[in-house]
Amino acid sequence: MAVGARSGHDEPEDRPSGEGVPVGADSDGDAAGGGSRAVKKPRSFWKELPLLIGIALILALLIKTFLVQAFSIPSDSMQNTLQRGDRVLVDKLTPWFGAEPERGEVVVFHDPGGWLEDTATPEPNAVQKFLSFIGLMPSAEEKDLIKRVIAVGGDTVECKKNGPVTVNGKALDDKSFIFKGNSACDDEPFGPVHVPKGRIWVMGDHRQNSWDSRYHQELPGGGTVPNDEVVGRAIVIAWPISRWATLPVPKTFDQPGLNAAASAAVPGALGVAGALPLVFWRRRRLTHGRTAG
């Protein structure tokens, strides 16, 4: 007989004496376990609001610390790519996974020492400090700079008067991103400069209005910036909305040959690696011959 099927007669089924009593209550209508209990009312919105605000602030702080952070552009050194007053979002996540700055990227970095010593920073009020702390407003106290990476560790970078910037002997076509009417470096020619490992050479897009690596070669590091001081890559202009745009790497930094120094070392390394087994085999054969004799 199927479970739940009738036994074959049409008489009404007997029902337990507690018919009509809600599930979980006894026959007297009390909640299971004895004693009447009032239905628990949900919290009011105003009581939950502080908790929601606290969670939102914690999330904002985590995002600012590990994911992205807003920065304000304080000068004209990156025109026309960036204008004074723009707000950019900086990717802080990829450096946590060991990613290093690459040529052509626009990066924010802490003052490596002496770059902004004569620059006064405004004194923010308490509200600005709090909003900066959780990442909802750019920091007004930190001495940060924003420039474009031109060369990375191991590169040789140079720029002669009336000439283009060259990286590992390859000329960069910078007309797509430097300020209209600017020269590549006529105001401050430099090089050749060999960029040490773990450091970068940076320049502003408004070349004749940018105190960049060229002007700090007398400082430790020869004008280069340690990778450890890089906060992250600026990936998008977030404000004002009318200027919303991404910040891609110009195509000239993808041209073949920029990694010539590294690629030239590869065949040599492969040659050494290939020669080692031959050397060991020859020495073993000579040693075996002496022993046999």
CSV table of C-alpha atoms in Angstrom, one decimal:
chain,number,residue,atom,x,y,z
A,1,MET,CA,0.0,0.0,0.0
A,2,ALA,CA,1.4,3.4,-0.9
A,3,VAL,CA,2.3,5.6,1.9
A,4,GLY,CA,-0.4,8.1,2.5
A,5,ALA,CA,-3.0,6.2,0.4
A,6,ARG,CA,-6.5,5.5,1.8
A,7,SER,CA,-7.2,2.0,3.2
A,8,GLY,CA,-10.0,1.4,0.7
A,9,HIS,CA,-13.1,2.9,2.5
A,10,ASP,CA,-14.5,6.3,2.3
A,11,GLU,CA,-14.9,6.9,6.0
A,12,PRO,CA,-13.2,10.0,7.2
A,13,GLU,CA,-9.8,9.5,8.7
A,14,ASP,CA,-9.4,9.9,12.4
A,15,ARG,CA,-7.4,13.0,13.3
A,16,PRO,CA,-5.4,13.6,16.4
A,17,SER,CA,-7.0,15.5,19.2
A,18,GLY,CA,-4.7,18.5,18.6
A,19,GLU,CA,-6.2,19.3,15.1
A,20,GLY,CA,-5.7,22.8,14.2
A,21,VAL,CA,-2.8,23.4,16.5
A,22,PRO,CA,0.2,24.9,14.8
A,23,VAL,CA,3.3,22.8,14.2
A,24,GLY,CA,5.7,23.1,17.1
A,25,ALA,CA,2.9,23.9,19.6
A,26,ASP,CA,1.1,21.6,22.1
A,27,SER,CA,-2.5,21.0,22.3
A,28,ASP,CA,-3.0,24.1,24.5
A,29,GLY,CA,-1.6,26.4,21.8
A,30,ASP,CA,1.6,27.0,23.7
A,31,ALA,CA,5.0,26.9,22.0
A,32,ALA,CA,6.9,23.7,22.2
A,33,GLY,CA,8.8,23.4,25.3
A,34,GLY,CA,6.1,25.0,27.5
A,35,GLY,CA,5.1,28.6,28.2
A,36,SER,CA,3.9,31.2,25.8
A,37,ARG,CA,6.5,33.2,23.9
A,38,ALA,CA,6.1,36.4,22.0
A,39,VAL,CA,7.2,36.5,18.4
A,40,LYS,CA,10.6,38.2,18.1
A,41,LYS,CA,10.3,41.5,16.1
A,42,PRO,CA,13.1,42.3,13.6
A,43,ARG,CA,15.4,45.2,14.5
A,44,SER,CA,14.5,48.6,13.3
A,45,PHE,CA,16.5,50.1,10.4
A,46,TRP,CA,17.9,52.8,12.7
A,47,LYS,CA,19.3,50.2,15.1
A,48,GLU,CA,21.0,48.3,12.3
A,49,LEU,CA,22.3,51.4,10.6
A,50,PRO,CA,25.5,51.8,12.8
A,51,LEU,CA,26.3,48.1,12.1
A,52,LEU,CA,25.9,48.7,8.3
A,53,ILE,CA,28.1,51.8,8.5
A,54,GLY,CA,30.8,50.0,10.4
A,55,ILE,CA,30.9,47.1,7.9
A,56,ALA,CA,31.0,49.6,5.0
A,57,LEU,CA,33.9,51.5,6.6
A,58,ILE,CA,35.8,48.2,7.2
A,59,LEU,CA,35.3,47.2,3.6
A,60,ALA,CA,36.4,50.6,2.4
A,61,LEU,CA,39.6,50.4,4.5
A,62,LEU,CA,40.4,46.9,3.2
A,63,ILE,CA,39.8,48.0,-0.4
A,64,LYS,CA,42.1,51.0,0.1
A,65,THR,CA,44.8,48.9,1.7
A,66,PHE,CA,44.8,46.0,-0.7
A,67,LEU,CA,42.9,46.8,-3.9
A,68,VAL,CA,42.6,50.3,-5.1
A,69,GLN,CA,43.2,53.8,-3.8
A,70,ALA,CA,42.2,57.3,-5.0
A,71,PHE,CA,44.9,59.9,-5.7
A,72,SER,CA,44.6,63.5,-6.6
A,73,ILE,CA,46.8,65.1,-9.3
A,74,PRO,CA,48.4,68.2,-7.8
A,75,SER,CA,50.4,69.5,-10.7
A,76,ASP,CA,50.6,69.9,-14.5
A,77,SER,CA,53.6,67.5,-14.9
A,78,MET,CA,51.5,64.8,-16.6
A,79,GLN,CA,49.5,66.9,-19.0
A,80,ASN,CA,47.8,66.2,-21.3
A,81,THR,CA,47.4,62.6,-20.0
A,82,LEU,CA,46.3,63.9,-16.6
A,83,GLN,CA,45.1,67.3,-15.6
A,84,ARG,CA,45.5,69.1,-12.3
A,85,GLY,CA,42.6,68.1,-10.1
A,86,ASP,CA,42.0,64.7,-11.7
A,87,ARG,CA,41.3,61.8,-9.4
A,88,VAL,CA,42.9,58.5,-10.5
A,89,LEU,CA,42.4,55.0,-9.1
A,90,VAL,CA,45.6,53.1,-8.4
A,91,ASP,CA,45.8,49.4,-8.6
A,92,LYS,CA,47.5,48.2,-5.3
A,93,LEU,CA,46.6,44.5,-5.7
A,94,THR,CA,49.1,43.3,-8.3
A,95,PRO,CA,52.2,44.4,-6.4
A,96,TRP,CA,51.1,42.1,-3.6
A,97,PHE,CA,51.6,39.2,-6.0
A,98,GLY,CA,55.1,40.3,-7.0
A,99,ALA,CA,54.2,42.3,-10.1
A,100,GLU,CA,56.8,45.0,-10.8
A,101,PRO,CA,56.3,48.3,-12.7
A,102,GLU,CA,56.6,48.0,-16.5
A,103,ARG,CA,57.6,50.5,-19.2
A,104,GLY,CA,54.9,52.8,-20.2
A,105,GLU,CA,52.8,52.5,-17.1
A,106,VAL,CA,51.7,55.6,-15.1
A,107,VAL,CA,52.6,54.9,-11.5
A,108,VAL,CA,52.2,56.6,-8.1
A,109,PHE,CA,55.2,56.3,-5.9
A,110,HIS,CA,56.4,57.7,-2.5
A,111,ASP,CA,59.0,60.4,-2.5
A,112,PRO,CA,62.2,58.3,-2.7
A,113,GLY,CA,64.1,61.1,-0.8
A,114,GLY,CA,64.7,64.7,-1.7
A,115,TRP,CA,62.2,65.0,-4.6
A,116,LEU,CA,59.6,67.0,-2.7
A,117,GLU,CA,61.6,68.4,0.2
A,118,ASP,CA,60.7,72.0,-0.8
A,119,THR,CA,57.1,71.3,-1.5
A,120,ALA,CA,54.6,72.3,1.1
A,121,THR,CA,51.7,69.9,1.8
A,122,PRO,CA,48.3,71.3,2.9
A,123,GLU,CA,47.0,70.7,6.4
A,124,PRO,CA,43.8,68.6,6.1
A,125,ASN,CA,41.0,68.9,8.6
A,126,ALA,CA,39.8,66.0,10.7
A,127,VAL,CA,37.1,64.9,8.2
A,128,GLN,CA,39.6,64.9,5.4
A,129,LYS,CA,42.0,62.9,7.4
A,130,PHE,CA,39.4,60.3,8.3
A,131,LEU,CA,38.1,60.0,4.7
A,132,SER,CA,41.7,59.7,3.4
A,133,PHE,CA,42.4,57.0,6.0
A,134,ILE,CA,39.6,54.8,4.8
A,135,GLY,CA,40.3,55.6,1.1
A,136,LEU,CA,37.3,57.6,0.2
A,137,MET,CA,39.4,60.7,-0.4
A,138,PRO,CA,42.9,61.1,-1.7
A,139,SER,CA,45.5,61.7,1.0
A,140,ALA,CA,46.6,65.3,1.4
A,141,GLU,CA,49.5,64.5,3.8
A,142,GLU,CA,51.5,61.8,2.0
A,143,LYS,CA,54.2,63.1,-0.3
A,144,ASP,CA,53.5,61.0,-3.4
A,145,LEU,CA,54.3,61.6,-7.1
A,146,ILE,CA,52.9,60.3,-10.3
A,147,LYS,CA,55.0,59.8,-13.5
A,148,ARG,CA,55.3,57.4,-16.4
A,149,VAL,CA,57.8,54.6,-16.3
A,150,ILE,CA,60.3,55.0,-19.1
A,151,ALA,CA,62.9,52.3,-18.3
A,152,VAL,CA,63.1,49.5,-15.8
A,153,GLY,CA,66.0,47.7,-14.0
A,154,GLY,CA,68.6,46.5,-16.5
A,155,ASP,CA,67.7,49.0,-19.2
A,156,THR,CA,70.0,51.7,-20.5
A,157,VAL,CA,68.1,55.0,-21.2
A,158,GLU,CA,69.3,58.1,-22.9
A,159,CYS,CA,68.1,61.3,-24.5
A,160,LYS,CA,70.3,63.8,-26.4
A,161,LYS,CA,69.3,67.3,-27.2
A,162,ASN,CA,67.0,67.4,-30.3
A,163,GLY,CA,66.7,63.6,-30.1
A,164,PRO,CA,64.2,61.1,-28.9
A,165,VAL,CA,64.4,59.1,-25.7
A,166,THR,CA,66.0,55.8,-26.4
A,167,VAL,CA,65.7,52.6,-24.3
A,168,ASN,CA,68.3,49.9,-25.0
A,169,GLY,CA,69.1,51.8,-28.2
A,170,LYS,CA,65.5,51.9,-29.5
A,171,ALA,CA,63.9,55.3,-30.0
A,172,LEU,CA,60.5,55.9,-28.3
A,173,ASP,CA,57.7,57.5,-30.3
A,174,ASP,CA,56.3,59.7,-27.6
A,175,LYS,CA,54.2,62.0,-29.7
A,176,SER,CA,51.0,60.1,-28.6
A,177,PHE,CA,51.4,61.0,-25.0
A,178,ILE,CA,53.7,63.9,-24.3
A,179,PHE,CA,52.3,67.4,-24.0
A,180,LYS,CA,51.7,69.0,-27.4
A,181,GLY,CA,54.6,71.3,-28.4
A,182,ASN,CA,57.1,69.7,-25.9
A,183,SER,CA,60.4,68.1,-27.0
A,184,ALA,CA,61.5,64.8,-25.7
A,185,CYS,CA,64.2,66.2,-23.4
A,186,ASP,CA,65.6,69.5,-24.8
A,187,ASP,CA,65.2,71.2,-21.4
A,188,GLU,CA,67.3,68.5,-19.7
A,189,PRO,CA,69.2,66.0,-21.9
A,190,PHE,CA,70.7,63.0,-20.0
A,191,GLY,CA,72.4,59.7,-20.2
A,192,PRO,CA,73.3,57.2,-21.1
A,193,VAL,CA,72.0,55.9,-17.7
A,194,HIS,CA,72.0,52.3,-16.7
A,195,VAL,CA,69.0,51.6,-14.5
A,196,PRO,CA,69.9,49.4,-11.5
A,197,LYS,CA,67.9,46.2,-10.9
A,198,GLY,CA,64.9,46.8,-8.7
A,199,ARG,CA,64.5,50.4,-9.8
A,200,ILE,CA,62.8,52.5,-12.5
A,201,TRP,CA,63.4,55.6,-14.5
A,202,VAL,CA,60.4,57.9,-14.6
A,203,MET,CA,59.5,61.0,-16.6
A,204,GLY,CA,56.4,63.3,-16.8
A,205,ASP,CA,54.4,63.6,-20.0
A,206,HIS,CA,54.7,67.4,-19.8
A,207,ARG,CA,58.4,67.2,-20.2
A,208,GLN,CA,59.2,70.9,-19.9
A,209,ASN,CA,57.2,71.1,-16.6
A,210,SER,CA,58.2,67.9,-14.8
A,211,TRP,CA,60.8,67.5,-12.1
A,212,ASP,CA,61.4,63.8,-12.8
A,213,SER,CA,64.3,61.4,-12.8
A,214,ARG,CA,66.4,63.7,-15.0
A,215,TYR,CA,66.5,66.4,-12.3
A,216,HIS,CA,67.5,64.1,-9.4
A,217,GLN,CA,70.6,62.3,-10.7
A,218,GLU,CA,72.7,63.8,-7.9
A,219,LEU,CA,70.6,62.0,-5.3
A,220,PRO,CA,71.2,58.4,-4.1
A,221,GLY,CA,70.0,56.1,-6.9
A,222,GLY,CA,70.9,58.5,-9.6
A,223,GLY,CA,67.4,59.7,-10.2
A,224,THR,CA,65.9,56.2,-10.3
A,225,VAL,CA,63.0,55.1,-8.0
A,226,PRO,CA,63.1,51.9,-6.0
A,227,ASN,CA,60.3,49.5,-6.9
A,228,ASP,CA,59.5,49.2,-3.2
A,229,GLU,CA,58.4,52.9,-3.2
A,230,VAL,CA,55.9,52.3,-5.9
A,231,VAL,CA,52.3,52.4,-4.5
A,232,GLY,CA,50.8,51.0,-7.7
A,233,ARG,CA,49.8,51.6,-11.3
A,234,ALA,CA,47.2,54.3,-12.1
A,235,ILE,CA,44.6,52.5,-14.2
A,236,VAL,CA,41.7,54.9,-14.7
A,237,ILE,CA,40.7,58.6,-14.3
A,238,ALA,CA,37.7,58.4,-12.1
A,239,TRP,CA,36.9,62.0,-11.6
A,240,PRO,CA,35.6,64.3,-13.0
A,241,ILE,CA,33.2,62.1,-14.9
A,242,SER,CA,33.6,64.2,-18.0
A,243,ARG,CA,37.3,63.0,-18.1
A,244,TRP,CA,36.7,59.3,-17.3
A,245,ALA,CA,39.2,57.2,-19.2
A,246,THR,CA,41.6,54.3,-18.8
A,247,LEU,CA,45.4,54.8,-18.8
A,248,PRO,CA,46.8,52.1,-21.2
A,249,VAL,CA,50.4,51.6,-22.1
A,250,PRO,CA,51.4,53.4,-25.3
A,251,LYS,CA,52.1,51.2,-28.2
A,252,THR,CA,55.7,52.4,-28.6
A,253,PHE,CA,56.6,50.5,-25.4
A,254,ASP,CA,55.6,47.3,-27.1
A,255,GLN,CA,57.9,47.6,-30.0
A,256,PRO,CA,60.4,44.7,-30.7
A,257,GLY,CA,63.9,45.3,-29.4
A,258,LEU,CA,63.2,47.1,-26.1
A,259,ASN,CA,64.3,44.0,-24.4
A,260,ALA,CA,67.4,43.7,-26.5
A,261,ALA,CA,69.7,43.7,-23.5
A,262,ALA,CA,67.8,40.8,-21.9
A,263,SER,CA,67.4,38.9,-25.1
A,264,ALA,CA,71.1,39.3,-26.0
A,265,ALA,CA,72.0,37.7,-22.6
A,266,VAL,CA,69.7,34.7,-23.3
A,267,PRO,CA,71.8,33.1,-26.1
A,268,GLY,CA,75.0,33.6,-24.0
A,269,ALA,CA,73.3,31.9,-21.0
A,270,LEU,CA,72.1,29.1,-23.2
A,271,GLY,CA,75.5,28.7,-24.6
A,272,VAL,CA,77.1,28.4,-21.2
A,273,ALA,CA,74.4,25.9,-20.1
A,274,GLY,CA,75.0,23.8,-23.2
A,275,ALA,CA,78.7,23.8,-22.8
A,276,LEU,CA,78.8,22.7,-19.1
A,277,PRO,CA,77.8,19.1,-19.9
A,278,LEU,CA,80.5,18.9,-22.6
A,279,VAL,CA,83.1,20.2,-20.2
A,280,PHE,CA,82.1,17.7,-17.5
A,281,TRP,CA,82.1,14.8,-20.0
A,282,ARG,CA,85.6,15.7,-21.2
A,283,ARG,CA,87.0,16.0,-17.7
A,284,ARG,CA,85.5,12.7,-16.7
A,285,ARG,CA,86.9,11.0,-19.8
A,286,LEU,CA,90.4,12.4,-19.1
A,287,THR,CA,90.3,11.4,-15.5
A,288,HIS,CA,89.2,7.9,-16.5
A,289,GLY,CA,92.0,7.7,-19.0
A,290,ARG,CA,94.6,8.6,-16.4
A,291,THR,CA,93.2,6.1,-13.9
A,292,ALA,CA,93.3,3.3,-16.6
A,293,GLY,CA,96.9,4.1,-17.5
